[in-house]
């Protein structure tokens, strides 16, 4: 079956521009997660959605970052006024039930963002 | 914030057993411990999950002591294709904490 998909796979933008990253979770998965992975670094948790609701947005790096999820499905991570330090791979994952600790997460291939 | 610590790297040879230990302070009562594997340019992939004692699947074993302050992923008889980065994950109030990852290099 179809896995988690993300688009675009690569995005190059200029400093100061806004970007939108999209995640299509596995059908029927109620939970959705966003992570950031800088070059050679580990995974930084950004935000988690249970349905369309995000219980805690404090993991987002700054107020330039926002995320939404509609219809319990597609999610968009928006970065406004991009900075060079935003360059990273942004990974999305989804899971069936949403109990964050016990649920197996299925990851997408990621979007590689480069800010010039 | 909960902290998850694991070794940066480990080297091994084909056919050997590899054990990676993750330390997790302040682990919550309802936290499970999950391990993921990541190859270059791919998203992480689930390996194994446990709560207490020992769990085994077709790929690995996971040992968690009674105090649950650490966990050890055991990869039996590794092959070259097991060269990857391995992450441990624990959850805490919606703030998921991945370890920094352990790069395992398997040599012939």
mmCIF file of C-alpha atoms in Angstrom:
data_model
loop_
_atom_site.group_PDB
_atom_site.id
_atom_site.type_symbol
_atom_site.label_atom_id
_atom_site.label_comp_id
_atom_site.label_asym_id
_atom_site.label_seq_id
_atom_site.Cartn_x
_atom_site.Cartn_y
_atom_site.Cartn_z
ATOM 1 C CA UNK A 1 0.000 0.000 0.000
ATOM 2 C CA UNK A 2 0.980 3.649 -0.233
ATOM 3 C CA UNK A 3 3.295 4.973 2.407
ATOM 4 C CA UNK A 4 3.791 8.493 3.691
ATOM 5 C CA UNK A 5 4.510 10.908 0.883
ATOM 6 C CA UNK A 6 6.055 14.343 1.045
ATOM 7 C CA UNK A 7 6.351 17.116 -1.480
ATOM 8 C CA UNK A 8 8.400 18.619 -2.816
ATOM 9 C CA UNK A 9 11.324 16.240 -2.439
ATOM 10 C CA UNK A 10 13.727 19.133 -2.809
ATOM 11 C CA UNK A 11 13.183 22.844 -2.361
ATOM 12 C CA UNK A 12 15.709 25.592 -2.951
ATOM 13 C CA UNK A 13 14.648 29.050 -1.899
ATOM 14 C CA UNK A 14 16.121 32.444 -1.236
ATOM 15 C CA UNK A 15 16.522 33.873 2.217
ATOM 16 C CA UNK A 16 13.417 35.755 3.274
ATOM 17 C CA UNK A 17 10.977 33.796 1.125
ATOM 18 C CA UNK A 18 8.149 31.680 2.524
ATOM 19 C CA UNK A 19 7.952 27.932 1.851
ATOM 20 C CA UNK A 20 5.263 25.305 2.286
ATOM 21 C CA UNK A 21 6.061 21.659 2.800
ATOM 22 C CA UNK A 22 3.362 19.063 2.358
ATOM 23 C CA UNK A 23 2.826 15.670 3.959
ATOM 24 C CA UNK A 24 0.306 13.018 2.930
ATOM 25 C CA UNK A 25 0.038 10.422 5.692
ATOM 26 C CA UNK A 26 -0.950 6.803 5.340
ATOM 27 C CA UNK A 27 -4.705 6.568 4.891
ATOM 28 C CA UNK A 28 -6.470 5.992 8.203
ATOM 29 C CA UNK A 29 -3.588 7.160 10.375
ATOM 30 C CA UNK A 30 -4.860 9.614 12.943
ATOM 31 C CA UNK A 31 -1.504 10.881 14.189
ATOM 32 C CA UNK A 32 1.008 12.910 12.200
ATOM 33 C CA UNK A 33 4.460 14.144 13.193
ATOM 34 C CA UNK A 34 6.948 16.637 11.801
ATOM 35 C CA UNK A 35 10.687 16.446 12.427
ATOM 36 C CA UNK A 36 13.721 18.377 11.275
ATOM 37 C CA UNK A 37 17.081 16.775 10.561
ATOM 38 C CA UNK A 38 19.994 19.077 9.950
ATOM 39 C CA UNK A 39 22.999 17.774 8.040
ATOM 40 C CA UNK A 40 24.701 15.023 10.001
ATOM 41 C CA UNK A 41 22.437 15.576 12.988
ATOM 42 C CA UNK A 42 19.751 13.609 14.762
ATOM 43 C CA UNK A 43 16.012 14.062 14.605
ATOM 44 C CA UNK A 44 14.483 17.170 16.143
ATOM 45 C CA UNK A 45 10.806 16.787 16.993
ATOM 46 C CA UNK A 46 8.750 19.772 15.843
ATOM 47 C CA UNK A 47 5.048 19.057 16.270
ATOM 48 C CA UNK A 48 2.472 16.289 16.590
ATOM 49 C CA UNK A 49 -1.136 16.222 15.373
ATOM 50 C CA UNK A 50 -3.878 14.023 16.731
ATOM 51 C CA UNK A 51 -6.526 14.406 14.082
ATOM 52 C CA UNK A 52 -6.469 18.080 13.171
ATOM 53 C CA UNK A 53 -5.351 19.224 16.598
ATOM 54 C CA UNK A 54 -1.799 19.884 17.811
ATOM 55 C CA UNK A 55 -1.687 19.591 21.629
ATOM 56 C CA UNK A 56 1.676 21.299 21.978
ATOM 57 C CA UNK A 57 3.357 23.635 19.522
ATOM 58 C CA UNK A 58 6.341 24.518 21.699
ATOM 59 C CA UNK A 59 8.651 22.283 19.651
ATOM 60 C CA UNK A 60 8.443 24.622 16.678
ATOM 61 C CA UNK A 61 11.808 26.473 16.492
ATOM 62 C CA UNK A 62 10.371 29.985 16.155
ATOM 63 C CA UNK A 63 7.206 31.896 15.358
ATOM 64 C CA UNK A 64 8.220 31.774 11.693
ATOM 65 C CA UNK A 65 7.199 28.118 11.723
ATOM 66 C CA UNK A 66 3.577 27.017 11.635
ATOM 67 C CA UNK A 67 1.783 23.808 10.816
ATOM 68 C CA UNK A 68 -1.748 22.781 10.130
ATOM 69 C CA UNK A 69 -3.628 19.645 9.300
ATOM 70 C CA UNK A 70 -6.984 19.536 7.590
ATOM 71 C CA UNK A 71 -9.553 16.781 7.257
ATOM 72 C CA UNK A 72 -7.472 14.561 9.486
ATOM 73 C CA UNK A 73 -5.215 13.933 6.525
ATOM 74 C CA UNK A 74 -2.842 16.259 4.700
ATOM 75 C CA UNK A 75 -0.550 18.486 6.720
ATOM 76 C CA UNK A 76 1.383 21.574 5.716
ATOM 77 C CA UNK A 77 4.459 22.945 7.448
ATOM 78 C CA UNK A 78 5.000 26.592 6.595
ATOM 79 C CA UNK A 79 8.210 28.492 7.176
ATOM 80 C CA UNK A 80 7.967 32.240 6.770
ATOM 81 C CA UNK A 81 10.894 34.530 6.009
ATOM 82 C CA UNK A 82 13.276 31.606 5.653
ATOM 83 C CA UNK A 83 16.772 31.845 7.072
ATOM 84 C CA UNK A 84 19.880 29.887 6.129
ATOM 85 C CA UNK A 85 19.727 27.985 9.422
ATOM 86 C CA UNK A 86 16.378 26.565 8.298
ATOM 87 C CA UNK A 87 18.215 24.447 5.720
ATOM 88 C CA UNK A 88 17.595 20.833 6.646
ATOM 89 C CA UNK A 89 15.606 17.745 5.757
ATOM 90 C CA UNK A 90 12.067 17.956 7.036
ATOM 91 C CA UNK A 91 10.582 14.562 7.785
ATOM 92 C CA UNK A 92 6.962 13.689 8.270
ATOM 93 C CA UNK A 93 5.652 10.526 9.912
ATOM 94 C CA UNK A 94 2.233 9.112 10.628
ATOM 95 C CA UNK A 95 0.923 6.485 13.001
ATOM 96 C CA UNK A 96 -2.312 4.618 13.440
ATOM 97 C CA UNK A 97 -3.581 5.435 16.888
ATOM 98 C CA UNK A 98 -1.645 8.401 18.140
ATOM 99 C CA UNK A 99 -0.493 7.360 21.565
ATOM 100 C CA UNK A 100 2.817 9.012 20.882
ATOM 101 C CA UNK A 101 5.002 6.743 22.896
ATOM 102 C CA UNK A 102 3.727 3.327 21.892
ATOM 103 C CA UNK A 103 2.706 3.888 18.308
ATOM 104 C CA UNK A 104 4.896 2.811 15.404
ATOM 105 C CA UNK A 105 5.670 5.769 13.216
ATOM 106 C CA UNK A 106 6.000 5.415 9.458
ATOM 107 C CA UNK A 107 8.246 8.019 7.929
ATOM 108 C CA UNK A 108 8.147 9.704 4.569
ATOM 109 C CA UNK A 109 11.258 10.281 2.456
ATOM 110 C CA UNK A 110 11.580 13.884 3.586
ATOM 111 C CA UNK A 111 11.840 17.276 1.928
ATOM 112 C CA UNK A 112 15.336 18.671 1.584
ATOM 113 C CA UNK A 113 15.148 22.443 2.059
ATOM 114 C CA UNK A 114 18.052 24.637 1.026
ATOM 115 C CA UNK A 115 17.949 28.328 1.827
ATOM 116 C CA UNK A 116 20.446 30.376 -0.158
ATOM 117 C CA UNK B 1 13.035 18.165 29.224
ATOM 118 C CA UNK B 2 13.681 14.456 29.076
ATOM 119 C CA UNK B 3 17.083 13.517 27.699
ATOM 120 C CA UNK B 4 17.966 10.457 25.660
ATOM 121 C CA UNK B 5 21.646 9.550 25.321
ATOM 122 C CA UNK B 6 23.325 6.965 23.108
ATOM 123 C CA UNK B 7 26.865 6.396 21.776
ATOM 124 C CA UNK B 8 27.836 8.335 18.674
ATOM 125 C CA UNK B 9 29.308 5.420 16.750
ATOM 126 C CA UNK B 10 30.139 1.733 16.863
ATOM 127 C CA UNK B 11 32.202 -0.453 14.568
ATOM 128 C CA UNK B 12 31.661 -4.144 14.018
ATOM 129 C CA UNK B 13 32.405 -6.992 11.636
ATOM 130 C CA UNK B 14 30.070 -9.213 9.699
ATOM 131 C CA UNK B 15 28.623 -12.023 11.771
ATOM 132 C CA UNK B 16 29.169 -10.310 15.116
ATOM 133 C CA UNK B 17 26.515 -9.199 17.573
ATOM 134 C CA UNK B 18 26.091 -5.455 18.053
ATOM 135 C CA UNK B 19 24.642 -4.009 21.255
ATOM 136 C CA UNK B 20 23.662 -0.344 21.488
ATOM 137 C CA UNK B 21 22.628 1.082 24.844
ATOM 138 C CA UNK B 22 20.416 4.136 25.221
ATOM 139 C CA UNK B 23 20.065 5.996 28.520
ATOM 140 C CA UNK B 24 16.792 7.781 29.229
ATOM 141 C CA UNK B 25 16.471 9.843 32.394
ATOM 142 C CA UNK B 26 13.069 10.696 33.844
ATOM 143 C CA UNK B 27 11.301 8.138 31.708
ATOM 144 C CA UNK B 28 7.568 8.397 32.279
ATOM 145 C CA UNK B 29 5.434 5.524 33.468
ATOM 146 C CA UNK B 30 3.538 5.333 30.198
ATOM 147 C CA UNK B 31 6.554 5.716 27.902
ATOM 148 C CA UNK B 32 7.478 2.894 25.594
ATOM 149 C CA UNK B 33 10.959 2.669 24.110
ATOM 150 C CA UNK B 34 11.250 2.349 20.364
ATOM 151 C CA UNK B 35 14.251 1.914 18.101
ATOM 152 C CA UNK B 36 14.493 3.089 14.515
ATOM 153 C CA UNK B 37 17.016 2.504 11.737
ATOM 154 C CA UNK B 38 17.924 5.115 9.138
ATOM 155 C CA UNK B 39 19.840 4.721 5.900
ATOM 156 C CA UNK B 40 21.241 7.748 4.044
ATOM 157 C CA UNK B 41 18.625 9.834 2.226
ATOM 158 C CA UNK B 42 15.766 7.815 3.708
ATOM 159 C CA UNK B 43 13.334 8.303 6.548
ATOM 160 C CA UNK B 44 13.799 6.205 9.700
ATOM 161 C CA UNK B 45 12.289 2.753 9.787
ATOM 162 C CA UNK B 46 10.826 0.964 12.828
ATOM 163 C CA UNK B 47 12.917 -1.871 14.251
ATOM 164 C CA UNK B 48 11.502 -2.847 17.629
ATOM 165 C CA UNK B 49 9.564 -1.558 20.617
ATOM 166 C CA UNK B 50 9.281 -2.551 24.265
ATOM 167 C CA UNK B 51 8.198 -1.468 27.730
ATOM 168 C CA UNK B 52 9.991 -3.777 30.121
ATOM 169 C CA UNK B 53 12.174 -6.917 30.143
ATOM 170 C CA UNK B 54 12.975 -8.442 26.770
ATOM 171 C CA UNK B 55 11.352 -8.275 23.361
ATOM 172 C CA UNK B 56 12.540 -10.159 20.295
ATOM 173 C CA UNK B 57 11.473 -10.048 16.670
ATOM 174 C CA UNK B 58 12.940 -11.350 13.436
ATOM 175 C CA UNK B 59 15.382 -8.454 13.241
ATOM 176 C CA UNK B 60 16.550 -7.589 16.752
ATOM 177 C CA UNK B 61 16.148 -7.949 20.504
ATOM 178 C CA UNK B 62 15.471 -5.219 23.016
ATOM 179 C CA UNK B 63 16.471 -5.479 26.655
ATOM 180 C CA UNK B 64 14.975 -3.095 29.214
ATOM 181 C CA UNK B 65 15.927 -3.443 32.895
ATOM 182 C CA UNK B 66 13.409 -3.147 35.697
ATOM 183 C CA UNK B 67 14.219 0.507 36.417
ATOM 184 C CA UNK B 68 13.733 1.341 32.713
ATOM 185 C CA UNK B 69 16.453 3.976 32.817
ATOM 186 C CA UNK B 70 18.190 2.391 29.853
ATOM 187 C CA UNK B 71 17.532 0.064 26.972
ATOM 188 C CA UNK B 72 19.826 -2.063 24.836
ATOM 189 C CA UNK B 73 19.208 -2.877 21.203
ATOM 190 C CA UNK B 74 20.858 -6.115 20.159
ATOM 191 C CA UNK B 75 21.489 -6.888 16.490
ATOM 192 C CA UNK B 76 22.526 -10.527 16.074
ATOM 193 C CA UNK B 77 25.023 -11.538 13.394
ATOM 194 C CA UNK B 78 25.181 -8.218 11.565
ATOM 195 C CA UNK B 79 25.825 -7.958 7.837
ATOM 196 C CA UNK B 80 27.144 -5.128 5.690
ATOM 197 C CA UNK B 81 23.558 -4.031 5.013
ATOM 198 C CA UNK B 82 23.079 -3.269 8.712
ATOM 199 C CA UNK B 83 25.387 -0.273 8.358
ATOM 200 C CA UNK B 84 23.073 2.607 9.310
ATOM 201 C CA UNK B 85 22.205 5.092 12.021
ATOM 202 C CA UNK B 86 20.149 3.719 14.896
ATOM 203 C CA UNK B 87 17.923 5.938 17.032
ATOM 204 C CA UNK B 88 16.139 5.261 20.289
ATOM 205 C CA UNK B 89 12.912 7.107 20.995
ATOM 206 C CA UNK B 90 10.902 7.728 24.113
ATOM 207 C CA UNK B 91 7.869 9.938 24.459
ATOM 208 C CA UNK B 92 7.124 12.474 27.145
ATOM 209 C CA UNK B 93 4.000 14.647 27.141
ATOM 210 C CA UNK B 94 3.899 14.997 23.358
ATOM 211 C CA UNK B 95 7.537 16.045 23.294
ATOM 212 C CA UNK B 96 9.162 13.096 21.673
ATOM 213 C CA UNK B 97 12.815 12.622 22.457
ATOM 214 C CA UNK B 98 15.000 10.869 19.954
ATOM 215 C CA UNK B 99 18.569 10.089 20.861
ATOM 216 C CA UNK B 100 21.222 11.720 18.666
ATOM 217 C CA UNK B 101 21.704 8.436 16.850
ATOM 218 C CA UNK B 102 24.406 5.780 16.802
ATOM 219 C CA UNK B 103 26.215 5.225 13.519
ATOM 220 C CA UNK B 104 26.917 1.526 13.203
ATOM 221 C CA UNK B 105 29.528 0.574 10.622
ATOM 222 C CA UNK B 106 29.819 -3.085 9.699
ATOM 223 C CA UNK B 107 33.015 -4.171 7.967
ATOM 224 C CA UNK B 108 33.719 -7.314 6.002
#
